[in-house]
Coordinates of C-alpha atoms in Angstrom, one line a residue:
M1361 CA 29.9 15.0 66.5
F1362 CA 31.6 12.8 69.2
I1363 CA 31.5 9.0 69.3
G1364 CA 31.7 6.6 72.1
Y1365 CA 34.7 4.4 72.6
D1366 CA 32.8 1.2 71.6
E1367 CA 32.2 2.4 68.1
Y1368 CA 35.7 4.0 67.8
Y1369 CA 37.5 1.1 69.3
F1370 CA 36.3 -1.5 66.7
F1371 CA 36.9 1.0 63.9
Y1372 CA 40.4 1.6 65.1
R1373 CA 41.1 -2.1 65.6
S1374 CA 40.0 -2.9 62.1
V1375 CA 42.3 -0.2 60.5
Q1376 CA 45.3 -1.2 62.6
M1377 CA 45.0 -4.9 62.2
A1378 CA 44.8 -4.7 58.5
G1379 CA 48.5 -3.8 58.3
L1380 CA 49.9 -6.3 60.9
S1381 CA 51.0 -9.0 58.6
S1382 CA 52.9 -6.7 56.3
L1383 CA 54.5 -4.9 59.3
Q1384 CA 55.8 -8.2 60.7
K1385 CA 57.8 -8.9 57.6
K1386 CA 59.5 -5.5 57.4
N1387 CA 63.2 -5.3 58.1
V1388 CA 65.1 -2.2 59.4
D1389 CA 65.8 -0.8 56.0
E1390 CA 62.2 -1.0 55.0
I1391 CA 61.1 0.7 58.2
L1392 CA 63.6 3.5 57.6
R1393 CA 62.3 4.0 54.0
D1394 CA 58.7 4.2 55.3
L1395 CA 59.6 6.7 58.0
Q1396 CA 61.5 8.9 55.5
K1397 CA 58.5 8.8 53.1
K1398 CA 56.1 9.7 55.9
R1399 CA 58.5 12.5 57.1
A1400 CA 58.4 14.0 53.6
G1401 CA 54.6 13.9 53.5
I1402 CA 54.3 15.7 56.9
A1403 CA 56.8 18.3 55.8
K1404 CA 54.7 19.2 52.8
E1405 CA 51.7 20.1 55.0
D1406 CA 53.5 23.2 56.3
F1407 CA 51.1 23.9 59.2
I1408 CA 53.8 25.0 61.7
G1409 CA 53.1 28.6 62.9
A1410 CA 50.0 28.9 60.7
A1411 CA 47.5 31.5 61.9
C1412 CA 45.2 30.1 64.6
P1413 CA 42.4 32.1 66.3
G1414 CA 43.4 33.0 69.9
L1415 CA 47.0 32.1 69.6
N1416 CA 50.2 33.9 68.8
F1417 CA 53.5 32.2 67.6
N1418 CA 57.1 33.1 68.2
K1419 CA 60.0 31.3 66.4
E1420 CA 63.5 31.4 67.7
R1421 CA 66.7 29.3 67.6
I1422 CA 68.5 28.1 70.7
G1423 CA 71.8 26.6 69.8
K1424 CA 71.2 24.4 66.8
T1425 CA 67.5 23.8 67.6
Q1426 CA 64.6 25.6 66.0
C1427 CA 61.9 26.3 68.7
L1428 CA 58.3 27.5 68.6
T1429 CA 56.4 29.3 71.4
V1430 CA 52.6 29.1 71.3
I1431 CA 51.1 31.8 73.4
P1432 CA 47.4 32.4 74.2
E1433 CA 46.3 35.9 73.0
N1434 CA 44.0 36.3 76.1
D1435 CA 44.5 35.3 79.7
F1436 CA 48.1 34.4 79.4
N1437 CA 49.2 33.7 83.0
G1438 CA 52.9 34.0 82.5
K1439 CA 53.7 30.3 83.0
Y1440 CA 55.5 28.1 80.5
I1441 CA 55.2 24.4 79.4
L1442 CA 58.2 22.9 77.8
Y1443 CA 56.7 20.3 75.5
F1444 CA 58.4 17.4 73.7
Y1445 CA 56.3 16.0 70.9
D1446 CA 56.1 12.4 69.9
S1447 CA 58.6 12.1 67.0
K1448 CA 58.6 8.2 67.0
Y1449 CA 62.4 8.9 66.9
A1450 CA 62.4 10.1 63.2
L1451 CA 59.3 12.2 62.4
P1452 CA 58.4 15.9 62.7
V1453 CA 55.4 17.0 64.7
S1454 CA 52.2 15.8 63.3
K1455 CA 49.2 18.0 62.6
D1456 CA 47.0 16.3 65.2
E1457 CA 49.7 16.8 67.9
Y1458 CA 50.2 20.4 66.8
E1459 CA 46.5 21.0 67.3
F1460 CA 46.7 19.4 70.7
I1461 CA 49.6 21.9 71.6
G1462 CA 47.3 24.8 70.7
Y1463 CA 44.5 23.4 72.8
L1464 CA 46.9 23.0 75.8
A1465 CA 47.9 26.7 75.5
K1466 CA 44.4 28.0 75.2
E1467 CA 42.9 25.8 78.0
T1468 CA 45.7 26.4 80.6
G1469 CA 46.5 30.0 79.7
M1470 CA 50.2 29.0 79.5
A1471 CA 52.7 29.5 76.8
V1472 CA 53.8 26.1 75.2
F1473 CA 57.5 26.0 74.3
V1474 CA 58.1 23.3 71.6
P1475 CA 61.7 22.5 70.6
F1476 CA 62.0 20.7 67.2
Y1477 CA 64.8 18.4 68.5
P1478 CA 67.2 16.4 66.2
L1479 CA 65.7 13.2 64.7
A1480 CA 67.0 9.8 63.7
P1481 CA 68.5 8.4 61.6
E1482 CA 70.7 11.5 61.1
N1483 CA 71.0 12.0 64.8
S1484 CA 71.0 9.9 68.0
C1485 CA 69.8 10.4 71.5
K1486 CA 73.2 11.8 72.3
D1487 CA 72.6 14.8 69.9
V1488 CA 69.0 15.2 71.3
F1489 CA 70.1 15.5 74.9
E1490 CA 72.9 17.9 74.1
D1491 CA 70.3 20.2 72.6
V1492 CA 67.4 19.7 75.0
N1493 CA 69.7 20.2 78.1
L1494 CA 70.9 23.5 76.6
I1495 CA 67.3 24.6 76.0
Y1496 CA 66.3 23.7 79.6
D1497 CA 69.2 25.8 80.9
H1498 CA 68.2 28.7 78.6
L1499 CA 64.6 28.7 79.8
L1500 CA 65.6 28.6 83.5
H1501 CA 68.5 31.1 83.4
K1502 CA 68.1 33.3 80.3
K1503 CA 64.3 33.6 80.3
N1504 CA 64.2 33.3 84.2
I1505 CA 61.2 30.9 84.2
T1506 CA 61.0 29.6 87.7
D1507 CA 57.9 27.5 87.7
L1508 CA 58.3 25.6 84.5
I1509 CA 56.1 22.6 83.6
V1510 CA 57.7 19.8 81.5
A1511 CA 55.5 17.7 79.3
G1512 CA 56.0 15.0 76.6
S1513 CA 54.0 12.6 74.5
G1514 CA 55.2 9.2 73.3
T1515 CA 58.9 9.2 72.6
G1516 CA 58.8 12.9 73.7
A1517 CA 57.6 11.8 77.2
G1518 CA 60.7 9.6 77.4
I1519 CA 62.9 12.6 76.5
A1520 CA 61.1 14.7 79.1
L1521 CA 61.6 12.1 81.8
S1522 CA 65.3 11.6 81.0
M1523 CA 66.0 15.3 80.9
T1524 CA 64.3 15.9 84.2
L1525 CA 66.4 13.0 85.8
I1526 CA 69.6 14.3 84.3
S1527 CA 68.8 17.9 85.5
W1528 CA 68.2 16.7 89.0
K1529 CA 71.4 14.8 89.1
E1530 CA 73.4 17.8 87.8
G1531 CA 71.9 20.1 90.3
R1532 CA 69.5 22.1 88.1
K1533 CA 66.1 23.1 89.4
P1534 CA 63.5 20.4 88.7
P1535 CA 60.2 21.3 87.0
E1536 CA 57.2 22.1 89.1
K1537 CA 55.3 19.4 87.4
L1538 CA 56.1 16.6 84.9
L1539 CA 53.4 15.4 82.5
L1540 CA 53.9 12.2 80.6
M1541 CA 51.4 11.1 78.1
S1542 CA 51.6 7.5 76.6
P1543 CA 55.3 7.5 77.6
V1544 CA 57.9 5.5 75.8
I1545 CA 60.5 5.2 78.5
D1546 CA 62.6 2.0 77.7
T1547 CA 64.3 2.0 74.4
E1548 CA 66.7 -0.8 75.2
F1549 CA 64.1 -3.2 76.7
F1550 CA 66.1 -4.4 79.6
D1551 CA 63.2 -5.9 81.6
K1552 CA 62.1 -9.1 79.7
R1553 CA 59.0 -9.3 81.8
L1554 CA 57.8 -5.9 80.4
E1555 CA 59.0 -6.8 76.9
D1556 CA 56.9 -10.0 77.0
K1557 CA 53.9 -7.8 77.9
L1558 CA 54.8 -5.5 75.0
L1559 CA 54.9 -8.4 72.6
T1560 CA 51.5 -9.6 73.9
S1561 CA 50.1 -6.1 73.4
Y1562 CA 51.4 -6.0 69.9
F1563 CA 48.4 -7.9 68.6
R1564 CA 46.0 -5.5 70.3
D1565 CA 47.6 -2.1 69.5
G1566 CA 49.2 -2.9 66.2
I1567 CA 52.1 -1.1 64.6
Y1568 CA 54.4 0.1 67.4
Y1569 CA 56.7 -2.9 68.1
S1570 CA 58.5 -5.7 66.4
S1571 CA 61.9 -7.2 66.5
S1572 CA 62.9 -5.0 63.5
I1573 CA 61.7 -1.8 65.2
K1574 CA 63.7 -2.8 68.3
E1575 CA 66.8 -3.2 66.0
F1576 CA 66.0 0.2 64.3
I1577 CA 65.9 2.0 67.7
N1578 CA 69.2 0.5 68.8
R1579 CA 70.9 1.2 65.5
Y1580 CA 69.7 4.8 64.9
W1581 CA 68.6 6.1 68.3
V1582 CA 70.5 4.5 71.1
K1583 CA 73.9 4.2 69.4
E1584 CA 76.8 5.2 71.7
Y1585 CA 74.6 5.6 74.7
A1586 CA 73.8 1.9 75.0
G1587 CA 73.6 1.0 78.7
Q1588 CA 73.3 4.6 79.9
I1589 CA 69.7 4.1 81.2
E1590 CA 69.2 7.7 82.3
Y1591 CA 69.2 8.5 78.6
T1592 CA 67.7 5.4 76.9
S1593 CA 65.6 3.7 79.6
P1594 CA 64.8 6.2 82.4
V1595 CA 62.0 4.0 83.8
Y1596 CA 64.7 2.0 85.7
E1597 CA 66.2 5.1 87.4
D1598 CA 65.7 6.2 91.0
M1599 CA 62.7 8.5 91.0
R1600 CA 63.2 10.1 94.5
G1601 CA 63.2 13.9 94.2
L1602 CA 62.2 13.9 90.5
C1603 CA 59.6 16.7 90.8
D1604 CA 56.8 18.0 92.9
H1605 CA 54.1 16.4 90.9
L1606 CA 54.3 13.6 88.3
I1607 CA 51.3 13.2 86.0
I1608 CA 50.9 10.0 83.7
I1609 CA 48.2 9.5 81.2
S1610 CA 47.7 6.2 79.4
G1611 CA 45.2 3.9 77.8
T1612 CA 44.7 0.2 78.6
D1613 CA 45.2 -0.7 74.9
D1614 CA 48.3 1.5 74.6
I1615 CA 51.1 -1.0 73.8
Y1616 CA 53.4 0.8 76.3
N1617 CA 50.7 0.8 79.1
C1618 CA 52.7 -1.8 81.1
Y1619 CA 55.6 0.8 81.3
S1620 CA 53.2 3.5 82.4
R1621 CA 52.0 1.3 85.2
E1622 CA 55.6 0.4 86.2
L1623 CA 56.6 4.0 86.3
A1624 CA 53.5 5.0 88.4
D1625 CA 54.2 2.2 90.9
K1626 CA 57.9 3.3 91.2
A1627 CA 56.9 6.9 91.6
V1628 CA 54.4 6.1 94.5
N1629 CA 57.0 3.8 96.2
A1630 CA 59.5 6.6 95.9
G1631 CA 57.2 9.0 97.7
L1632 CA 56.3 11.2 94.8
H1633 CA 53.0 12.9 94.4
C1634 CA 51.9 10.9 91.3
S1635 CA 48.6 11.2 89.4
Y1636 CA 48.0 8.3 87.1
F1637 CA 45.0 8.1 84.8
E1638 CA 44.3 5.0 82.7
F1639 CA 41.5 5.0 80.2
P1640 CA 39.8 1.7 79.3
R1641 CA 40.4 0.4 75.7
M1642 CA 42.2 3.6 74.7
H1643 CA 45.2 3.3 72.3
H1644 CA 48.6 5.1 72.1
R1645 CA 48.2 8.8 72.0
F1646 CA 44.4 8.7 72.0
F1647 CA 44.2 12.2 73.5
H1648 CA 45.2 13.7 70.2
D1649 CA 41.8 12.6 68.6
M1650 CA 39.3 15.4 68.9
N1651 CA 36.4 13.3 67.9
L1652 CA 36.6 10.9 70.8
D1653 CA 34.8 11.5 74.1
E1654 CA 37.6 9.9 76.1
S1655 CA 40.1 12.2 74.5
N1656 CA 38.2 15.2 75.6
H1657 CA 37.8 13.8 79.1
A1658 CA 41.6 13.2 79.3
R1659 CA 42.3 16.7 78.0
L1660 CA 40.2 18.3 80.7
I1661 CA 41.9 16.2 83.4
I1662 CA 45.3 17.2 82.0
A1663 CA 44.3 20.9 82.1
D1664 CA 43.0 20.6 85.6
L1665 CA 46.1 18.9 86.9
I1666 CA 48.5 21.3 85.2
T1667 CA 46.7 24.4 86.4
G1668 CA 46.1 23.0 89.9
S1669 CA 42.3 23.6 89.5
R1670 CA 39.3 21.2 89.7
N1671 CA 36.6 23.2 87.9
R1672 CA 36.9 21.5 84.5
I1673 CA 36.2 18.0 85.4
I1674 CA 37.9 16.9 88.7
D1675 CA 35.0 18.4 90.7
Q1676 CA 32.7 16.0 88.9
Y1677 CA 34.8 13.1 90.4
M1678 CA 34.7 14.7 93.8
Y1679 CA 30.9 15.5 93.8
E1680 CA 30.2 12.5 96.0
I1681 CA 32.2 14.2 98.8
K1682 CA 29.8 17.1 98.5
E1683 CA 26.9 14.7 98.8
R1684 CA 28.1 12.9 101.8
G1685 CA 29.0 16.2 103.6
E1686 CA 25.5 17.4 103.0
W1687 CA 23.9 14.2 104.2
S1688 CA 26.1 14.5 107.4
K1689 CA 24.6 17.9 108.1
K1690 CA 21.0 17.2 107.0
Y1691 CA 20.6 13.6 108.3
P1692 CA 23.2 13.1 111.0
E1693 CA 21.1 10.5 112.7
I1694 CA 21.2 8.4 109.5
F1695 CA 24.8 8.9 108.2
K1696 CA 27.7 10.9 109.3
D1697 CA 31.1 11.3 107.3
D1698 CA 33.5 13.4 109.3
E1699 CA 36.2 13.2 106.6
A1700 CA 33.8 14.8 103.9
T1701 CA 32.6 17.4 106.4
K1702 CA 36.2 18.5 107.2
F1703 CA 37.2 18.6 103.5
L1704 CA 34.3 20.8 102.6
V1705 CA 35.2 23.4 105.2
N1706 CA 38.1 24.6 103.1
N1707 CA 37.2 23.3 99.6
H1708 CA 34.3 24.2 97.4
I1709 CA 33.0 21.6 95.0
S1710 CA 30.9 22.9 92.0
Y1711 CA 27.4 21.8 91.3
S1712 CA 27.6 23.0 87.8
K1713 CA 26.8 19.7 86.1
Y1714 CA 24.6 18.1 88.6
K1715 CA 20.9 18.6 89.4
K1716 CA 20.2 18.7 93.1
N1717 CA 18.2 15.7 94.3
G1718 CA 15.1 15.8 96.4
D1719 CA 14.8 14.5 100.0
F1720 CA 13.8 11.0 99.0
I1721 CA 16.8 10.4 96.7
N1722 CA 19.2 11.9 99.2
L1723 CA 17.6 9.8 102.1
T1724 CA 17.8 6.6 100.0
R1725 CA 21.5 7.1 99.2
A1726 CA 22.4 8.1 102.8
A1727 CA 20.4 5.1 104.1
T1728 CA 22.2 2.8 101.7
C1729 CA 25.7 4.0 103.0
K1730 CA 24.4 3.5 106.5
C1731 CA 23.3 0.0 105.8
F1732 CA 26.7 -0.9 104.2
D1733 CA 28.5 0.6 107.3
D1734 CA 26.2 -1.4 109.6
E1735 CA 26.9 -4.7 107.9
V1736 CA 30.6 -4.2 107.7
R1737 CA 30.6 -3.1 111.3
R1738 CA 28.8 -6.4 112.3
F1739 CA 31.3 -8.4 110.4
I1740 CA 34.2 -6.7 112.0
L1741 CA 32.7 -7.2 115.5
Q1742 CA 32.4 -10.9 114.8
Y1743 CA 35.8 -11.1 113.1
P1744 CA 38.0 -8.3 114.6
M1745 CA 41.2 -9.3 112.8
S1746 CA 39.5 -9.9 109.5
T1747 CA 40.3 -8.5 106.0
V1748 CA 37.8 -6.2 104.2
V1749 CA 38.1 -5.5 100.5
Y1750 CA 36.1 -2.5 99.2
L1751 CA 35.4 -2.9 95.5
G1752 CA 34.8 0.3 93.7
C1753 CA 35.7 2.4 96.7
S1754 CA 35.7 5.7 94.8
L1755 CA 36.3 8.4 97.3
D1756 CA 34.5 6.8 100.2
T1757 CA 36.6 6.7 103.5
M1758 CA 34.7 3.8 105.1
F1759 CA 37.8 2.5 106.7
K1760 CA 38.2 5.6 108.7
R1761 CA 34.6 5.3 110.0
L1762 CA 34.8 1.7 110.9
D1763 CA 38.4 0.9 111.9
N1764 CA 38.7 -1.1 115.1
G1765 CA 42.5 -0.9 115.3
K1766 CA 43.0 -4.5 114.0
V1767 CA 41.2 -5.0 110.7
N1768 CA 43.2 -5.2 107.5
W1769 CA 41.6 -3.1 104.7
Y1770 CA 42.0 -3.0 100.9
N1771 CA 40.4 -0.2 98.7
L1772 CA 40.1 -1.1 95.0
D1773 CA 39.2 1.3 92.1
T1774 CA 40.6 2.4 88.7
P1775 CA 43.8 4.3 88.4
G1776 CA 42.0 7.5 87.6
K1777 CA 39.7 7.3 90.6
V1778 CA 42.6 6.4 92.8
S1779 CA 44.5 9.5 91.7
I1780 CA 41.5 11.6 92.5
R1781 CA 41.2 9.8 95.8
R1782 CA 44.8 10.7 96.7
L1783 CA 43.8 14.4 96.3
Y1784 CA 41.2 13.9 99.0
T1785 CA 42.7 11.4 101.5
S1786 CA 45.6 9.1 102.2
D1787 CA 46.0 5.6 103.3
M1788 CA 46.3 4.9 107.1
E1789 CA 48.0 2.1 108.9
R1790 CA 46.6 -1.3 107.7
E1791 CA 44.9 0.4 104.8
H1792 CA 46.0 -0.5 101.3
T1793 CA 44.7 1.0 97.9
I1794 CA 44.9 -1.1 94.7
D1795 CA 44.6 0.9 91.4
K1796 CA 43.1 -1.7 89.0
S1797 CA 39.8 -2.1 87.3
I1798 CA 37.4 -4.3 89.3
D1799 CA 36.8 -6.4 86.1
D1800 CA 40.6 -7.0 85.9
M1801 CA 40.7 -10.0 88.3
S1802 CA 44.4 -9.9 88.7
W1803 CA 43.7 -7.8 91.8
L1804 CA 42.9 -11.1 93.6
D1805 CA 46.6 -11.7 93.6
D1806 CA 47.2 -8.5 95.5
I1807 CA 44.9 -9.5 98.5
K1808 CA 47.2 -10.8 101.2
C1809 CA 45.2 -12.3 104.1
D1810 CA 44.5 -15.3 106.2
P1811 CA 40.8 -16.3 105.3
G1812 CA 40.6 -18.0 108.7
F1813 CA 40.5 -14.6 110.3
G1814 CA 37.6 -13.6 108.1
L1815 CA 37.3 -12.0 104.6
L1816 CA 34.6 -9.7 103.4
F1817 CA 34.1 -8.1 100.0
V1818 CA 32.1 -4.9 99.9
C1819 CA 30.3 -4.1 96.5
R1820 CA 28.2 -1.0 96.9
D1821 CA 26.4 -0.2 93.6
F1822 CA 29.0 -2.0 91.5
F1823 CA 26.9 -5.1 90.7
Q1824 CA 23.7 -3.1 89.8
Y1825 CA 25.1 -2.3 86.4
K1826 CA 25.8 -5.9 85.5
T1827 CA 23.4 -8.7 84.5
F1828 CA 22.4 -11.6 86.8
N1829 CA 24.7 -13.9 84.9
E1830 CA 27.6 -11.4 84.8
V1831 CA 27.5 -11.0 88.6
G1832 CA 27.3 -14.8 89.1
K1833 CA 30.5 -15.3 87.0
F1834 CA 32.2 -12.5 88.8
I1835 CA 31.4 -14.0 92.3
D1836 CA 32.4 -17.4 91.1
K1837 CA 35.9 -16.2 90.5
I1838 CA 36.2 -15.0 94.1
Y1839 CA 34.6 -18.2 95.3
K1840 CA 37.3 -20.3 93.6
R1841 CA 40.0 -18.2 95.1
F1842 CA 38.6 -17.6 98.6
Q1843 CA 36.1 -20.2 99.6
G1844 CA 34.2 -19.2 102.7
A1845 CA 34.6 -15.4 102.1
Q1846 CA 31.6 -13.2 102.4
I1847 CA 30.2 -10.5 100.0
V1848 CA 27.8 -7.7 100.9
F1849 CA 26.1 -5.9 98.0
N1850 CA 22.9 -4.1 97.1
A1851 CA 20.3 -5.3 94.6
P1852 CA 16.6 -4.1 94.0
S1853 CA 13.6 -6.2 93.0
Y1854 CA 12.5 -6.0 89.3
G1855 CA 10.0 -3.3 90.2
G1856 CA 12.7 -1.3 92.1
M1857 CA 15.1 -1.6 89.1
L1858 CA 12.4 -0.2 86.7
K1859 CA 11.7 2.7 89.1
K1860 CA 15.4 3.5 89.4
N1861 CA 15.9 3.5 85.6
L1862 CA 12.8 5.6 85.0
Y1863 CA 14.1 8.2 87.5
N1864 CA 17.7 8.2 86.2
R1865 CA 16.6 8.5 82.6
K1866 CA 14.8 11.7 83.4
N1867 CA 17.2 13.3 85.9
E1868 CA 20.7 12.0 85.6
V1869 CA 23.2 13.8 83.4
D1870 CA 25.2 10.6 82.6
Y1871 CA 22.5 8.0 82.6
K1872 CA 23.6 4.5 83.2
K1873 CA 21.1 1.6 83.1
Y1874 CA 20.6 -0.7 86.1
R1875 CA 20.6 -4.3 85.0
L1876 CA 20.6 -6.5 88.2
Y1877 CA 17.5 -7.4 90.1
L1878 CA 16.7 -10.2 92.7
N1879 CA 13.1 -10.8 93.5
D1880 CA 13.8 -13.7 95.8
P1881 CA 17.5 -13.5 96.9
V1882 CA 17.7 -17.0 98.5
R1883 CA 16.2 -18.7 95.4
N1884 CA 17.9 -16.5 92.8
I1885 CA 21.3 -16.8 94.4
S1886 CA 21.1 -20.6 94.6
L1887 CA 21.1 -20.6 90.7
W1888 CA 24.7 -19.2 90.9
N1889 CA 25.9 -21.9 93.3
V1890 CA 24.0 -24.1 95.7
S1891 CA 26.8 -23.7 98.2
Y1892 CA 26.2 -20.0 98.5
S1893 CA 24.1 -19.0 101.6
V1894 CA 22.3 -15.7 102.4
I1895 CA 23.4 -14.5 105.8
Y1896 CA 21.5 -11.2 105.9
E1897 CA 18.8 -9.6 103.7
G1898 CA 17.2 -6.3 104.6
F1899 CA 15.9 -3.0 103.2
V1900 CA 17.9 0.2 103.5
F1901 CA 15.1 1.9 105.5
D1902 CA 14.7 -0.9 108.0
N1903 CA 16.7 0.8 110.7
V1904 CA 15.7 4.4 109.7
I1905 CA 13.2 6.1 111.9
N1906 CA 10.9 8.6 110.2
L1907 CA 11.4 12.1 111.5
R1908 CA 8.7 14.6 111.9
N1909 CA 10.2 17.2 109.5
W1910 CA 10.0 14.8 106.6
S1911 CA 7.3 15.7 104.1
G1912 CA 4.3 13.5 103.7
T1913 CA 5.4 12.8 100.0
T1914 CA 8.8 11.7 101.2
K1915 CA 7.3 9.3 103.8
L1916 CA 4.9 7.9 101.2
R1917 CA 7.7 7.3 98.7
I1918 CA 9.8 5.5 101.5
F1919 CA 6.8 3.3 102.2
Y1920 CA 6.3 2.5 98.5
N1921 CA 10.0 1.8 98.0
T1922 CA 10.0 -0.7 100.9
H1923 CA 6.8 -2.3 99.6
I1924 CA 8.3 -3.1 96.1
N1925 CA 11.7 -4.1 97.7
G1926 CA 13.2 -1.1 95.9
D1927 CA 16.6 -1.0 97.8
R1928 CA 17.9 -4.0 99.5
I1929 CA 21.2 -5.0 101.1
I1930 CA 22.3 -8.7 100.9
R1931 CA 25.2 -10.4 102.7
L1932 CA 26.3 -13.7 101.2
R1933 CA 28.7 -16.4 102.3
L1934 CA 30.5 -18.2 99.4
G1935 CA 30.6 -21.8 100.5
T1936 CA 29.8 -23.7 103.6
E1937 CA 33.1 -23.1 105.4
R1938 CA 33.0 -21.3 108.7
Y1939 CA 35.6 -18.9 109.9
R1940 CA 37.7 -19.5 113.0
I1941 CA 36.7 -16.7 115.5
Y1942 CA 39.4 -15.0 117.4
R1943 CA 39.2 -12.6 120.3
D1944 CA 42.4 -10.7 121.2
G1945 CA 44.4 -13.1 119.1
Q1946 CA 43.0 -16.2 120.9
F1947 CA 41.0 -18.9 119.1
V1948 CA 37.4 -19.0 120.4
K1949 CA 35.3 -21.5 118.3
V1950 CA 34.7 -23.0 114.9

């Protein structure tokens, strides 16, 4: 039975926090004794190479290192993954990670090659890299594997990144793809800014960092390689030419999440194709837990990205492209998205998880997109050199539909959605994409604009899943930072909200309850702040003309929807300030 992350999160927190006080008091010798005791316990389990349905195992020794190849019995595609497990510097592979390796082989159809590399305290990273570089050469030249994928988890991810960087510097062929999961990529902690974040995260994720652990790593792992960052702290290296595709998986409650973000930013700035997925409230190595929904979600994403397919889960992210493409064909007089139409010419997106909607639902969603386009277009016409911030942009390419050649545009969504977005489209001139959660208000620092030229926040559907008070607090944070800005969002009446929830409960696969409603926007919004003013309020079908080929039932439902104020667009000004209006760079009026 699977559990949601809310239930799991609090269970996990209670277990980890119980050991915090004792951990803080442990010195290096005590940490070493604990690791040796844990190592002995793992060794007694003797699960390596045990019979497993659907998998074959080959053991071999390369140089001084024992290696295991996990091969799927059926549908082996001939490709190999070189996998470095998370040893925490001193431990053998754990049972949960061993099971994850088996899953990876079965799901991808690839053989997973696992070296049991040297461990601390008997060995240092110098010994590790002497062995893994030999293994990499062996796979490339002795086994003639040309399209090798390199993967790693935790400390193994740091080894994978370092080995790839060293191979590139020494002229060896880089891997086709590099997969880093919860990577530990700075063992000398050169960047005090990141180390401060690590110390802050300590109290959320528990047992992975303290001053004694830092001393343990330096004494038993780094040793003579101190200062050689390509081995000890590869996050600070030049990432240009690293590999064809870098994949990073992390959780927001992973203590090393700040390093994952740093690496993803560096990779993008270096021009690498980087897919970065960050899962809310997930801890270090969460993807090893088979009982967690988010773990299974992450595993499917990993399998899709490694195999270059989309049919496991990525198509579910991209389903909205299919919808917009179909609306463009079926209702071109209402909504037209050329980007979606072009993408669908050469790409098939599966319907396997979704139930096709009827005309009314499709018309409502298409009309909603049209209304948002119309309101943003009006704003840009009035403020041609303004800035537009699209919150929860997902895969929508609104900028390409509305660009006037002058407007400055920001797209904002979670790192996972942004990674999927990059598979579909890329930023144009004056278009910027921020990969942060909308609720992480630090994105406000990333908005660079002159509010005097106009500033609009676009919130399509995002507010509807929040309560009235939650939306008020969210908007207040924007108001305090950008007084005079405008926000356009959609919100139904109470009756409209009930109808939406009733329909979604019956028809949606992933039902999410609508919580926001505004019966009287002018009166309701004044309860948030009396200085807010409603600029525009309209219904999504106001500017949609009924066509003859619509059924009588569809027309009746549209009439009823309008009657109960079921779907409504609202544009709001935050404060009494007025923008300076410019035409062709010249001030017109106040």
